[in-house]
PDB file of C-alpha atoms in Angstrom:
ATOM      1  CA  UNK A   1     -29.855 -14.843  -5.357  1.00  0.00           C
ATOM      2  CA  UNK A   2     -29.138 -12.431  -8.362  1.00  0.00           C
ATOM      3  CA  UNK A   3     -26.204 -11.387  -9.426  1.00  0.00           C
ATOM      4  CA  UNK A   4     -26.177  -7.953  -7.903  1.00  0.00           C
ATOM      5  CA  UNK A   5     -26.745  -9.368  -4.421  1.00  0.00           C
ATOM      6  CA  UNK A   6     -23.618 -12.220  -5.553  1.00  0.00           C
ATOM      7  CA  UNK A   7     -21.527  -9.094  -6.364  1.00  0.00           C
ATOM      8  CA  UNK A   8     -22.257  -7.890  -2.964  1.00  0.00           C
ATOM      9  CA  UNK A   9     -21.468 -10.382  -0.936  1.00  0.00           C
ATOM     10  CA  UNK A  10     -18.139 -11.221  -2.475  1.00  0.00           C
ATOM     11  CA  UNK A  11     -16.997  -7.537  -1.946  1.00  0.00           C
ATOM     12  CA  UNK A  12     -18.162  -8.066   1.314  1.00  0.00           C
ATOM     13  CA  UNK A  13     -16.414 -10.896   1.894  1.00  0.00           C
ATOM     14  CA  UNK A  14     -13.216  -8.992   0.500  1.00  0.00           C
ATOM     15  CA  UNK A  15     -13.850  -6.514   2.497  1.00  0.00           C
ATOM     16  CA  UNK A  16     -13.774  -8.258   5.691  1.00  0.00           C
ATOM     17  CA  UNK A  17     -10.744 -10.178   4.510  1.00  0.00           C
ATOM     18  CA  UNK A  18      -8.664  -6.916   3.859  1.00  0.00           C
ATOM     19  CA  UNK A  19      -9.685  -5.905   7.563  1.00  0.00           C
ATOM     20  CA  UNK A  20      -8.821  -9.210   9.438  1.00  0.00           C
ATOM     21  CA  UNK A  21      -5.050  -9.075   7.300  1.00  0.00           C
ATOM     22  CA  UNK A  22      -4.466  -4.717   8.305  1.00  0.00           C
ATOM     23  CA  UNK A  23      -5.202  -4.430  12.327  1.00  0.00           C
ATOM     24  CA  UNK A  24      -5.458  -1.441  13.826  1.00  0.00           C
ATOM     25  CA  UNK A  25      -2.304  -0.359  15.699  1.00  0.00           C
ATOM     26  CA  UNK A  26      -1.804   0.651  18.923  1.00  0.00           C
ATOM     27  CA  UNK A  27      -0.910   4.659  19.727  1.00  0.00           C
ATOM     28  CA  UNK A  28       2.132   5.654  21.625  1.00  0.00           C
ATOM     29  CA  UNK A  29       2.258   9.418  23.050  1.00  0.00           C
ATOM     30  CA  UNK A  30       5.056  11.545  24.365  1.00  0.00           C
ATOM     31  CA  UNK A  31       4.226  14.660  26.193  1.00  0.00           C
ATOM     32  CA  UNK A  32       6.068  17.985  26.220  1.00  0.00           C
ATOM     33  CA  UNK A  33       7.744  19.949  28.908  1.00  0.00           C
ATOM     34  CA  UNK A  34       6.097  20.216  31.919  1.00  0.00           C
ATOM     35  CA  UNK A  35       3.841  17.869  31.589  1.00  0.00           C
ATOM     36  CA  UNK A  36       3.491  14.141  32.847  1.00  0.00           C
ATOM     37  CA  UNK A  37       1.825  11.008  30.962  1.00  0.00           C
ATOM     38  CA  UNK A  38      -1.072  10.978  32.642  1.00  0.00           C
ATOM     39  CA  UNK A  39      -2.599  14.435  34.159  1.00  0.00           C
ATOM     40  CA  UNK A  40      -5.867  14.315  33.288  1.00  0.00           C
ATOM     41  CA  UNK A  41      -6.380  17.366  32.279  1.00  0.00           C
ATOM     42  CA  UNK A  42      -3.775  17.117  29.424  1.00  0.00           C
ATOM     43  CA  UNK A  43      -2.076  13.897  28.550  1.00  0.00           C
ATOM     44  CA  UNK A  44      -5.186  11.771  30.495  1.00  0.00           C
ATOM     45  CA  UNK A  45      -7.953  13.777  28.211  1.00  0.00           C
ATOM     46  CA  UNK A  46      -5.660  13.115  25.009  1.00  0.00           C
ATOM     47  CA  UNK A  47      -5.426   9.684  25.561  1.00  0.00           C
ATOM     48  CA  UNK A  48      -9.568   9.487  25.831  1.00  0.00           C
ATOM     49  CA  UNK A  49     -10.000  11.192  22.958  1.00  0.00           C
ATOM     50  CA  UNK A  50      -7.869   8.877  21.338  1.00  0.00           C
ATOM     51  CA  UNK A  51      -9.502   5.986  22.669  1.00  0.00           C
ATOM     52  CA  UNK A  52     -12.853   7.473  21.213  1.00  0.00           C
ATOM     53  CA  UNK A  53     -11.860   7.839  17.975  1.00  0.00           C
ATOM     54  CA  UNK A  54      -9.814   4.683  18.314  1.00  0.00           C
ATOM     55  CA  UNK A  55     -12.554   2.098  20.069  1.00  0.00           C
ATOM     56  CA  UNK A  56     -10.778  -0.706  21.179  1.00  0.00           C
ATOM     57  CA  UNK A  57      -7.375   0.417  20.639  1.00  0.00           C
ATOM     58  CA  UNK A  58      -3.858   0.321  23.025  1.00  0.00           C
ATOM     59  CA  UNK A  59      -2.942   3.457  23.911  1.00  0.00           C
ATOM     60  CA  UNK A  60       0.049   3.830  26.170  1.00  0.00           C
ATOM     61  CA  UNK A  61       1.273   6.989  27.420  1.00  0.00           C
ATOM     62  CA  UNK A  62       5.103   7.680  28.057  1.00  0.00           C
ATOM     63  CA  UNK A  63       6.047   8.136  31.060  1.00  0.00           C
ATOM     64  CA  UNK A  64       9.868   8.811  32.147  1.00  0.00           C
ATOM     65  CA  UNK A  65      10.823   7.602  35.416  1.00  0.00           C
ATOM     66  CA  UNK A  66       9.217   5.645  37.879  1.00  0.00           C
ATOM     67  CA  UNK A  67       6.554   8.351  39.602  1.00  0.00           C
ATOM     68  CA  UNK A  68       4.664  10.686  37.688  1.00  0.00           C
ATOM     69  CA  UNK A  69       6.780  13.293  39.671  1.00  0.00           C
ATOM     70  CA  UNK A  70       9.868  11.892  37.853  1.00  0.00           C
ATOM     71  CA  UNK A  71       8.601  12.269  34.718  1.00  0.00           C
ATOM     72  CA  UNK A  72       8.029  15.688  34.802  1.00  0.00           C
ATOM     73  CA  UNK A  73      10.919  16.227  36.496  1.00  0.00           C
ATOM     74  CA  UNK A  74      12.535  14.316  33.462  1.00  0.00           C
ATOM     75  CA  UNK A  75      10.898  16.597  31.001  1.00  0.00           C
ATOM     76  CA  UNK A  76      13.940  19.515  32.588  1.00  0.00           C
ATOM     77  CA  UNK A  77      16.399  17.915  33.788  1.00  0.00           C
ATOM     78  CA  UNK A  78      18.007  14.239  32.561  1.00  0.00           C
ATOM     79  CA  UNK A  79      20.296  13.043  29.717  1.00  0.00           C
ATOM     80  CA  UNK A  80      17.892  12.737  26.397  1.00  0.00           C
ATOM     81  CA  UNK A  81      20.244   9.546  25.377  1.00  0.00           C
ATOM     82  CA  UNK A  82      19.729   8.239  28.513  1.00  0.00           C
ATOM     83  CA  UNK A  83      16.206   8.636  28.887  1.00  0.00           C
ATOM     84  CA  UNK A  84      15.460   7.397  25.143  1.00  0.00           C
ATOM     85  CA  UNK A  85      17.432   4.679  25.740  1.00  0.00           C
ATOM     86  CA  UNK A  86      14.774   3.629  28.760  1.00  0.00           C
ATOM     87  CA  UNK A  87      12.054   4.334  27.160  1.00  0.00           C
ATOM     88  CA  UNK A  88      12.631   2.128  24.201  1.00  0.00           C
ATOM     89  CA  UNK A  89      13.389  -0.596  26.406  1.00  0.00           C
ATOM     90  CA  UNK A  90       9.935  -0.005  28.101  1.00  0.00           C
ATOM     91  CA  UNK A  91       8.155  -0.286  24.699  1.00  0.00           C
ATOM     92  CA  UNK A  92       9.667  -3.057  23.578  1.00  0.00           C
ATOM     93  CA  UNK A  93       8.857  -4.831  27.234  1.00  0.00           C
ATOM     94  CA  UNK A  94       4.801  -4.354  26.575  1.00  0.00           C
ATOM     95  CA  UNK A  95       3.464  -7.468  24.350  1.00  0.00           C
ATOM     96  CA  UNK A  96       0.821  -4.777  23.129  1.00  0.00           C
ATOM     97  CA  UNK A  97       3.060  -3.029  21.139  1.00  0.00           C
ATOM     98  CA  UNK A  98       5.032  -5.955  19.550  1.00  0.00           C
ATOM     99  CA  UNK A  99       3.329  -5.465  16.071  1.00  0.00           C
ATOM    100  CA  UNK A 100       3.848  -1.860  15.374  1.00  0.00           C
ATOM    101  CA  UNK A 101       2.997   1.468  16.403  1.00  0.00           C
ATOM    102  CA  UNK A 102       1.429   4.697  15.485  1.00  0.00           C
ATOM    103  CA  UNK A 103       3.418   7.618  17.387  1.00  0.00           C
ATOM    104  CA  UNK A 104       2.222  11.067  18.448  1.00  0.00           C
ATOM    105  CA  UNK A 105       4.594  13.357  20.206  1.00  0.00           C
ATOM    106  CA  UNK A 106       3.856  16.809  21.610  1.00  0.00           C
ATOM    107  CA  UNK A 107       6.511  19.513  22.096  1.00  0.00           C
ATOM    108  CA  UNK A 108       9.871  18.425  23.158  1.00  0.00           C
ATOM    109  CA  UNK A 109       8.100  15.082  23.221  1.00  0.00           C
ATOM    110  CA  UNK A 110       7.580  15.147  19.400  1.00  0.00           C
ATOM    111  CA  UNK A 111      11.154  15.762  19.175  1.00  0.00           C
ATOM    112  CA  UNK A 112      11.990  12.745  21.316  1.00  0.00           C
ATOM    113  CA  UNK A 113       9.324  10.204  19.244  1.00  0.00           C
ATOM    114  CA  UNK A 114      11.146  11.180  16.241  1.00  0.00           C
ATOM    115  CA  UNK A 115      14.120   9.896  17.669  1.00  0.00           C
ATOM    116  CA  UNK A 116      12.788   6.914  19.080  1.00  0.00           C
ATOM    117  CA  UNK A 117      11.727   5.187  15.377  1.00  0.00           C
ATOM    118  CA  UNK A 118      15.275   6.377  14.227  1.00  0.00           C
ATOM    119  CA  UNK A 119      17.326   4.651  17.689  1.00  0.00           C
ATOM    120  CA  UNK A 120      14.564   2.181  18.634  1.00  0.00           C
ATOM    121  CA  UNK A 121      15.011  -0.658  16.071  1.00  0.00           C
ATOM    122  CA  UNK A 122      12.887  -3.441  17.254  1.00  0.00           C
ATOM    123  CA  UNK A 123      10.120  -0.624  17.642  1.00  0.00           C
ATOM    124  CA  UNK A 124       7.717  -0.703  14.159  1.00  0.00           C
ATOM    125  CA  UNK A 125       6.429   2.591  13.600  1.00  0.00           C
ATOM    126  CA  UNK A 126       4.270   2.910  10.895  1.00  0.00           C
ATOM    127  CA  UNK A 127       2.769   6.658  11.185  1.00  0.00           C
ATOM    128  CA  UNK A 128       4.177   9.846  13.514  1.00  0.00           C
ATOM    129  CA  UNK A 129       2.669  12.788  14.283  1.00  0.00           C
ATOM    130  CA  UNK A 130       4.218  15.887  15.663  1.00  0.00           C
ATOM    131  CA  UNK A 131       2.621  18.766  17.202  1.00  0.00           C
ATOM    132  CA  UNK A 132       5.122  21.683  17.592  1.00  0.00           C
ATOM    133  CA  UNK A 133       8.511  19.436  17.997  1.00  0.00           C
ATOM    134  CA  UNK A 134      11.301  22.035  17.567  1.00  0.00           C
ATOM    135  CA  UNK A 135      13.234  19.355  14.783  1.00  0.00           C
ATOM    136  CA  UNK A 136      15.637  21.575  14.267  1.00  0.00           C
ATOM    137  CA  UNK A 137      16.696  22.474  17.307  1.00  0.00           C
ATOM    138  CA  UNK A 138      15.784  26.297  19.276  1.00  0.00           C
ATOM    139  CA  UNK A 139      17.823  29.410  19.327  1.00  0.00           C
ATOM    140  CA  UNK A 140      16.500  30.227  22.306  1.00  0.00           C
ATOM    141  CA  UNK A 141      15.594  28.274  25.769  1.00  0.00           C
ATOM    142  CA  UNK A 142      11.652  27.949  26.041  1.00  0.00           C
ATOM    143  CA  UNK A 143      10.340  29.963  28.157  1.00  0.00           C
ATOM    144  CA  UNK A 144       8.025  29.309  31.496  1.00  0.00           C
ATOM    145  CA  UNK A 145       5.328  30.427  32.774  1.00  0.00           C
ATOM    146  CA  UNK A 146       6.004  32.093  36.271  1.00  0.00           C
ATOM    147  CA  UNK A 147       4.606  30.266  38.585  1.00  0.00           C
ATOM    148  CA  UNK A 148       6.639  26.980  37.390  1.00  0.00           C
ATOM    149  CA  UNK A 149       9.525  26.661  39.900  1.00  0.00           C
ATOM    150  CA  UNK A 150      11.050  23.516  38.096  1.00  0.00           C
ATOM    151  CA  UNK A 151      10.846  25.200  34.817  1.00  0.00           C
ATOM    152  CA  UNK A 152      12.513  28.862  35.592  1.00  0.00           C
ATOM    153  CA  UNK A 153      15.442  26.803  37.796  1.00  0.00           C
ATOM    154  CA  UNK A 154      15.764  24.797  33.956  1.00  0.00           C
ATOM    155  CA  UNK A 155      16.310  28.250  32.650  1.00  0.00           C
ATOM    156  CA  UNK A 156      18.437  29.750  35.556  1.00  0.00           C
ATOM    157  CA  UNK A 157      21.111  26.583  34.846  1.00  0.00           C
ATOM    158  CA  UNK A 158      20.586  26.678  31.309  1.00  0.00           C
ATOM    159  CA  UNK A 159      21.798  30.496  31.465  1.00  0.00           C
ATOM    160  CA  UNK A 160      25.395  29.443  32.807  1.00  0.00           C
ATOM    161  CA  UNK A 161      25.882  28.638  29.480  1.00  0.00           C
ATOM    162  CA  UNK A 162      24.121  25.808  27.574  1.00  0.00           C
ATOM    163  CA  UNK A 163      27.450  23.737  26.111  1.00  0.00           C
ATOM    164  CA  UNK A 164      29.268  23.686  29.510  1.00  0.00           C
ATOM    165  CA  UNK A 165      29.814  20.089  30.703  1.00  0.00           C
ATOM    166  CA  UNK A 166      27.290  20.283  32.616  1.00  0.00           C
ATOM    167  CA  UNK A 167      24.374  22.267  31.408  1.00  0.00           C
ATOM    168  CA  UNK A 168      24.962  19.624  28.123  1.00  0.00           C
ATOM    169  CA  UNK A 169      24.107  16.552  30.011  1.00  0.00           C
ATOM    170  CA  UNK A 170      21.265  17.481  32.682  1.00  0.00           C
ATOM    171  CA  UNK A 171      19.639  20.074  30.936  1.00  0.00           C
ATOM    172  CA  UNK A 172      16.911  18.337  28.664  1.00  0.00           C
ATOM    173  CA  UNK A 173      16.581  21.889  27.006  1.00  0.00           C
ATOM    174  CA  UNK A 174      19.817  22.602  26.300  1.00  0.00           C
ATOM    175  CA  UNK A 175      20.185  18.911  24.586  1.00  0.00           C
ATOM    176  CA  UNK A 176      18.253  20.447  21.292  1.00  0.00           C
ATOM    177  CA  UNK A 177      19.916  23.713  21.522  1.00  0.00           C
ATOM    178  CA  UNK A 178      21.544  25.194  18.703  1.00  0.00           C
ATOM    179  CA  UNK A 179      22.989  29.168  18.538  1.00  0.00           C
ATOM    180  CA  UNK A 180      23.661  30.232  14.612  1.00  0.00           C
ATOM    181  CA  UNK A 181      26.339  31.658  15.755  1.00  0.00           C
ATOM    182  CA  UNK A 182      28.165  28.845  17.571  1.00  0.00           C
ATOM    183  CA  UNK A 183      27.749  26.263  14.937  1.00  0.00           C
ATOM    184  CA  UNK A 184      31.106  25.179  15.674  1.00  0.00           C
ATOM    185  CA  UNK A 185      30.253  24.581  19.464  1.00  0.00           C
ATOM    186  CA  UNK A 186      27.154  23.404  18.515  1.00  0.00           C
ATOM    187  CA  UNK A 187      28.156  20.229  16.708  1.00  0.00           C
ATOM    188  CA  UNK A 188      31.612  19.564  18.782  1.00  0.00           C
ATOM    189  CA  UNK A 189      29.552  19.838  22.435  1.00  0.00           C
ATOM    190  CA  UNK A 190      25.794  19.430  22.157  1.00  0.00           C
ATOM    191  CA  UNK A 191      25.061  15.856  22.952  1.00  0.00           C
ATOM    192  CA  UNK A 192      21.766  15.214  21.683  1.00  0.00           C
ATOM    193  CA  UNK A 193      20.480  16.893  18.288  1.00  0.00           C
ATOM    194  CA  UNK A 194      23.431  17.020  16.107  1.00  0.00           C
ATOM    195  CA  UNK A 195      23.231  12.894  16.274  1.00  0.00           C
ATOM    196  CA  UNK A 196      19.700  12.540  15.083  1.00  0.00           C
ATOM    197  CA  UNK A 197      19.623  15.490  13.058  1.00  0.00           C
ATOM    198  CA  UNK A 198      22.860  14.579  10.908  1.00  0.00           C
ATOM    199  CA  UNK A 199      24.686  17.750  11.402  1.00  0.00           C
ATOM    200  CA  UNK A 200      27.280  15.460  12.724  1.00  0.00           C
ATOM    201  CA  UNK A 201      27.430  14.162   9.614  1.00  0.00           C
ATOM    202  CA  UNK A 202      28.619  10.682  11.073  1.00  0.00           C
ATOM    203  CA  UNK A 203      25.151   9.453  11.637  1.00  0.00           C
ATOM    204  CA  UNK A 204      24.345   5.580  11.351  1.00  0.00           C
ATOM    205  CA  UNK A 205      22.970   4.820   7.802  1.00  0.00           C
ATOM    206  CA  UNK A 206      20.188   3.266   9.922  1.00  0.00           C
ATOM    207  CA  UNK A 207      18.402   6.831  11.020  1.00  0.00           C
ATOM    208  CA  UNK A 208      17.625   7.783   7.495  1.00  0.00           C
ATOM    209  CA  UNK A 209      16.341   4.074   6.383  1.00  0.00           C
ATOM    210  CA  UNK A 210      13.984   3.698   9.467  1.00  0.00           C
ATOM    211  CA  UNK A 211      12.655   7.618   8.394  1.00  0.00           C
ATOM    212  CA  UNK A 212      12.334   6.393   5.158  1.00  0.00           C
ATOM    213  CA  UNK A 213      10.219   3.121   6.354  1.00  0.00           C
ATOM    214  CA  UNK A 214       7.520   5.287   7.798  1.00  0.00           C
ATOM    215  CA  UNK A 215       4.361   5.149   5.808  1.00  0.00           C
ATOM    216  CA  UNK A 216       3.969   8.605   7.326  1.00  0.00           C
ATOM    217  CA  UNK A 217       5.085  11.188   8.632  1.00  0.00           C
ATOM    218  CA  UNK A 218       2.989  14.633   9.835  1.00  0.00           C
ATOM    219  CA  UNK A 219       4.641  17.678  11.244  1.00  0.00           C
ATOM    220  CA  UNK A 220       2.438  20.315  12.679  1.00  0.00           C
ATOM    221  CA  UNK A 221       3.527  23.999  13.276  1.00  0.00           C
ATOM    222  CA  UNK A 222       1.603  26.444  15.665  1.00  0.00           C
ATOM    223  CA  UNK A 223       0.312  29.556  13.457  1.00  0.00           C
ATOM    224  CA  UNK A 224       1.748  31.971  16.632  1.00  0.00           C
ATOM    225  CA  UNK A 225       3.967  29.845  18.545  1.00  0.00           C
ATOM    226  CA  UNK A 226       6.527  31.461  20.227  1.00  0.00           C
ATOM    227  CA  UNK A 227       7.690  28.988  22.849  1.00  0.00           C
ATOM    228  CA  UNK A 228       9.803  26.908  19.737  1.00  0.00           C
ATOM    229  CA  UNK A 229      12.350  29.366  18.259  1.00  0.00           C
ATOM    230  CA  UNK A 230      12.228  29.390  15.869  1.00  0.00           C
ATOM    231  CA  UNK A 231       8.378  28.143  15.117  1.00  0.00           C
ATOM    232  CA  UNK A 232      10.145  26.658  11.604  1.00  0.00           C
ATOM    233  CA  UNK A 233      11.663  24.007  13.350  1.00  0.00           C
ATOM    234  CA  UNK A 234       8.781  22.329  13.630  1.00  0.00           C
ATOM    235  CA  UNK A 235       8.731  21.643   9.684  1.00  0.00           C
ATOM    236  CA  UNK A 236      12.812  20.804  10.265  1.00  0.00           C
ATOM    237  CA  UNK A 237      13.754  24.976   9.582  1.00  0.00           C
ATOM    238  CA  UNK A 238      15.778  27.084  11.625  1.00  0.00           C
ATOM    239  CA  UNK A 239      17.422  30.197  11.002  1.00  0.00           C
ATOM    240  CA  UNK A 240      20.807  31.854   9.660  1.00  0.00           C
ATOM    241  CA  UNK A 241      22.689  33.991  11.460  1.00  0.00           C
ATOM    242  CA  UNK A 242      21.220  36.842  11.458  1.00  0.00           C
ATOM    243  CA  UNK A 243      17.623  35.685  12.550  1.00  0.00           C
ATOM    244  CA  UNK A 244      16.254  34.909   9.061  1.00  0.00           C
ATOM    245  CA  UNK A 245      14.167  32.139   8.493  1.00  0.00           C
ATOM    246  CA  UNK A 246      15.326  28.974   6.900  1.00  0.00           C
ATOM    247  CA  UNK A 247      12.405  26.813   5.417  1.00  0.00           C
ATOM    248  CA  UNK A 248      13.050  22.919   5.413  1.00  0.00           C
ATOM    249  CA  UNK A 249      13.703  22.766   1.702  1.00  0.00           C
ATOM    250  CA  UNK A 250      16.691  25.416   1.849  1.00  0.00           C
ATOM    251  CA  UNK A 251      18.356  23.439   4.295  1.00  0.00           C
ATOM    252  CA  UNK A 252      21.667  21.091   3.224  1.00  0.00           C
ATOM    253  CA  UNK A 253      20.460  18.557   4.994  1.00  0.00           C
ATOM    254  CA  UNK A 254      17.001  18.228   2.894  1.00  0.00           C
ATOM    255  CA  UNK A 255      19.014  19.082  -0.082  1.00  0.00           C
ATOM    256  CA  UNK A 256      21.692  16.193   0.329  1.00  0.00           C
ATOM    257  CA  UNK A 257      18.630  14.088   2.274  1.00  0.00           C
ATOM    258  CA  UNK A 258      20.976  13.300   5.283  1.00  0.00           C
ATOM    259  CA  UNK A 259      17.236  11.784   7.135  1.00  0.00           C
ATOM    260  CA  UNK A 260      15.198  11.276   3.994  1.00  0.00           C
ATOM    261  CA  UNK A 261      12.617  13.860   4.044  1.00  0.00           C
ATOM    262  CA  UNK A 262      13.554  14.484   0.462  1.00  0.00           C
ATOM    263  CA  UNK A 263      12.335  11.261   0.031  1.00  0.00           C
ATOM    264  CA  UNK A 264       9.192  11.098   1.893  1.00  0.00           C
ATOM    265  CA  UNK A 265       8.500  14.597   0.863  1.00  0.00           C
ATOM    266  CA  UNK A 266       9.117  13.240  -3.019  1.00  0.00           C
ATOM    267  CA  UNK A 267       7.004  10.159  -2.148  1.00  0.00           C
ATOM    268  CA  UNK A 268       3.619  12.113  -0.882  1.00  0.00           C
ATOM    269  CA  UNK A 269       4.240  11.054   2.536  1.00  0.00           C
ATOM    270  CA  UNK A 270       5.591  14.134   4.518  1.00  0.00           C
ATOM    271  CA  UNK A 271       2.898  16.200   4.951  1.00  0.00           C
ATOM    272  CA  UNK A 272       3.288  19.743   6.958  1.00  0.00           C
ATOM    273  CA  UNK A 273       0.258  21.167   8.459  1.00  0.00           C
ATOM    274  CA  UNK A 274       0.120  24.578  10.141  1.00  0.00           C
ATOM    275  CA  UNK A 275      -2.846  25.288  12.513  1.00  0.00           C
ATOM    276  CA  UNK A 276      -4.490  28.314  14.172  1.00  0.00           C
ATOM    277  CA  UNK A 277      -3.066  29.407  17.765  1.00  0.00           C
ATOM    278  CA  UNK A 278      -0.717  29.398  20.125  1.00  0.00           C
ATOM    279  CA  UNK A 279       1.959  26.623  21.503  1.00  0.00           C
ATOM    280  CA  UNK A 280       0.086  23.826  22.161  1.00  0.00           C
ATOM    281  CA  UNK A 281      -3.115  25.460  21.493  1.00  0.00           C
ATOM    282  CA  UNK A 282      -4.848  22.159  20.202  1.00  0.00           C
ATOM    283  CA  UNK A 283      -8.414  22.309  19.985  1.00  0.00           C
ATOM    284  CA  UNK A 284     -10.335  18.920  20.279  1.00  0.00           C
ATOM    285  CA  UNK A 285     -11.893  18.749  16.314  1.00  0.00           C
ATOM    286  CA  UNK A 286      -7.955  19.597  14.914  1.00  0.00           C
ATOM    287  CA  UNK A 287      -7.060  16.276  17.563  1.00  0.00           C
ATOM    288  CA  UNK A 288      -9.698  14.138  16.467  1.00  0.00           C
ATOM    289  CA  UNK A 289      -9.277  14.606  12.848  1.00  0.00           C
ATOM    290  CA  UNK A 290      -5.543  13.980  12.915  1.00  0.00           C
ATOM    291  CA  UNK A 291      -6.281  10.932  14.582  1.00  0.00           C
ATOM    292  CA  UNK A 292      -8.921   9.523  12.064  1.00  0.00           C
ATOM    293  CA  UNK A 293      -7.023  10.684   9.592  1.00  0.00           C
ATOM    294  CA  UNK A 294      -3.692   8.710   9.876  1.00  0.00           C
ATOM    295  CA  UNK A 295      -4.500   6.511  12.741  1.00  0.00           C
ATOM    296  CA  UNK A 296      -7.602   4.736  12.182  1.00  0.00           C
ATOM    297  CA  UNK A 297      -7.968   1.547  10.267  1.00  0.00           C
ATOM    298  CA  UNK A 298      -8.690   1.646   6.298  1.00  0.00           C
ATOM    299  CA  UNK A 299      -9.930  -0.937   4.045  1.00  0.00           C
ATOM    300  CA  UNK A 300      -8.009  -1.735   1.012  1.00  0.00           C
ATOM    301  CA  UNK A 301      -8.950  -0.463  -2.035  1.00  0.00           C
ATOM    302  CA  UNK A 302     -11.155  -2.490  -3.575  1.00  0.00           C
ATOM    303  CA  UNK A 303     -10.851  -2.239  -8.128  1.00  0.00           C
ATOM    304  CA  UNK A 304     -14.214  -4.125  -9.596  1.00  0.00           C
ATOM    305  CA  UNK A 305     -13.709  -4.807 -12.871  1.00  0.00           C
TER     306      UNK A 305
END
């Protein structure tokens, strides 16, 4: 054998032994509003796709509730502690997912994943992925399409007024609410966001050190959304109080790094990635790239001197 074919085979051999000692983790997805875990026209087809990119990899699908009827029910009406709460203990019951995650979240249910890896200790999340999660919070309830009963009542209770005792704890919408002008309401009733976000400014020193642990973490923002108001808060903005847009970096709470995006941002592992279209408006290549991308399995770097 010469020594070019040596040199081969030993990289080979390292090769194969960076593999065997970095598995390829299993995917958890959320869905958003309206949806369920496993229509197969949306979260069923996403979960393929994955599974293509992905051969031979777990992917479990969230699903709220004990039907698939619950779970979009869920999606409108529920406590967001509550339901969190559940589906952590879920996770944590499957022996797939005992050696770490990747996370995806969609919507509301990007939202709710980031959440999860700050509440759900025991869960190891190494990567998330967000497609239009409204971070920091809405201005304005998400609309419906007009056909969708569940999702205009949501709205019709939500209008009562969205920091009344009850609108607070059954409306999932109103949980990441958050009017400019009613800061002061804001942090003293809403029951959800100002915990995770750290507007309360009492939040457990464990949120921002399991943020910080990600290897990752990707935020996508729709190019015309207009069902997250503002479409910012997908990158953690919002807006002041006259409707101006707030970018992440201009907020206090990136400034002071209350949930350590400074320091993921500073650290080359927040990225922010804008795409083409509406809400939701995912097309299959943006999908499957975004999976290969921070999903799939890499080799160690291998330095030959």
């Amino acid at each position: 054998m010469d020594i070019f074919s040596i040199i081969l085979t030993l990289l080979g051999v390292q090769l194969v032994h960076g593999l065997t000692h970095h598995k390829q983790l299993p995917v958890v997805i959320w869905h958003g509003m309206g949806d369920t875990c496993c229509d197969n026209q949306t979260m069923g087809a996403i979960r393929q796709i994955i599974a293509d990119e992905l051969p031979n990899t777990y992917v479990h699908s969230v699903r709220v509730g004990s039907t698939e009827g619950a779970d979009r029910t869920a999606g409108f009406f529920g406590n967001v502690n509550t339901q969190l709460d559940s589906v952590c203990t879920d996770l944590l019951s499957i022996p797939e997912l005992r050696g770490g995650v990747n996370l995806m979240g969609f919507s509301q249910g990007g939202l709710f994943a980031r959440a999860l890896v700050q509440r759900c200790s025991a869960l190891k999340v190494q990567t998330l992925v967000t497609w239009g999660a409204p971070h920091g919070g809405v201005s304005q309830i998400p609309s419906c399409a007009q056909h969708d009963t569940m999702c205009n009542w949501m709205r019709r209770v939500a209008s009562r007024g969205v920091y009344s005792w009850y609108v607070r704890d059954h409306v999932v919408q109103a949980q990441y609410f958050k009017d400019p002008n009613r800061l002061d309401e804001y942090l003293e009733r809403n029951v959800f966001l100002p915990d995770i976000n750290g507007d309360s400014r009492d939040q457990p020193l464990e949120y921002r050190e399991r943020i910080v642990a990600l290897e990752k973490m990707v935020l996508v923002r729709f190019s015309n959304d207009s069902m997250i108001c503002p479409a910012g808060s997908s990158w953690f903005g919002f807006v002041d109080e006259n409707g101006g847009e707030i970018g992440v970096e201009d907020t206090r709470m990136y400034r002071e790094d209350w949930l350590g995006l400074r320091e993921l941002n500073e650290s080359g592992r927040l990225e922010l990635v804008q795409v083409e279209g509406t809400h939701m408006q995912i097309s299959e290549r943006d999908l499957r790239s975004m999976v290969s991308k921070h999903f799939a399995l890499r080799a160690p770097l291998l330095h030959v001197q």
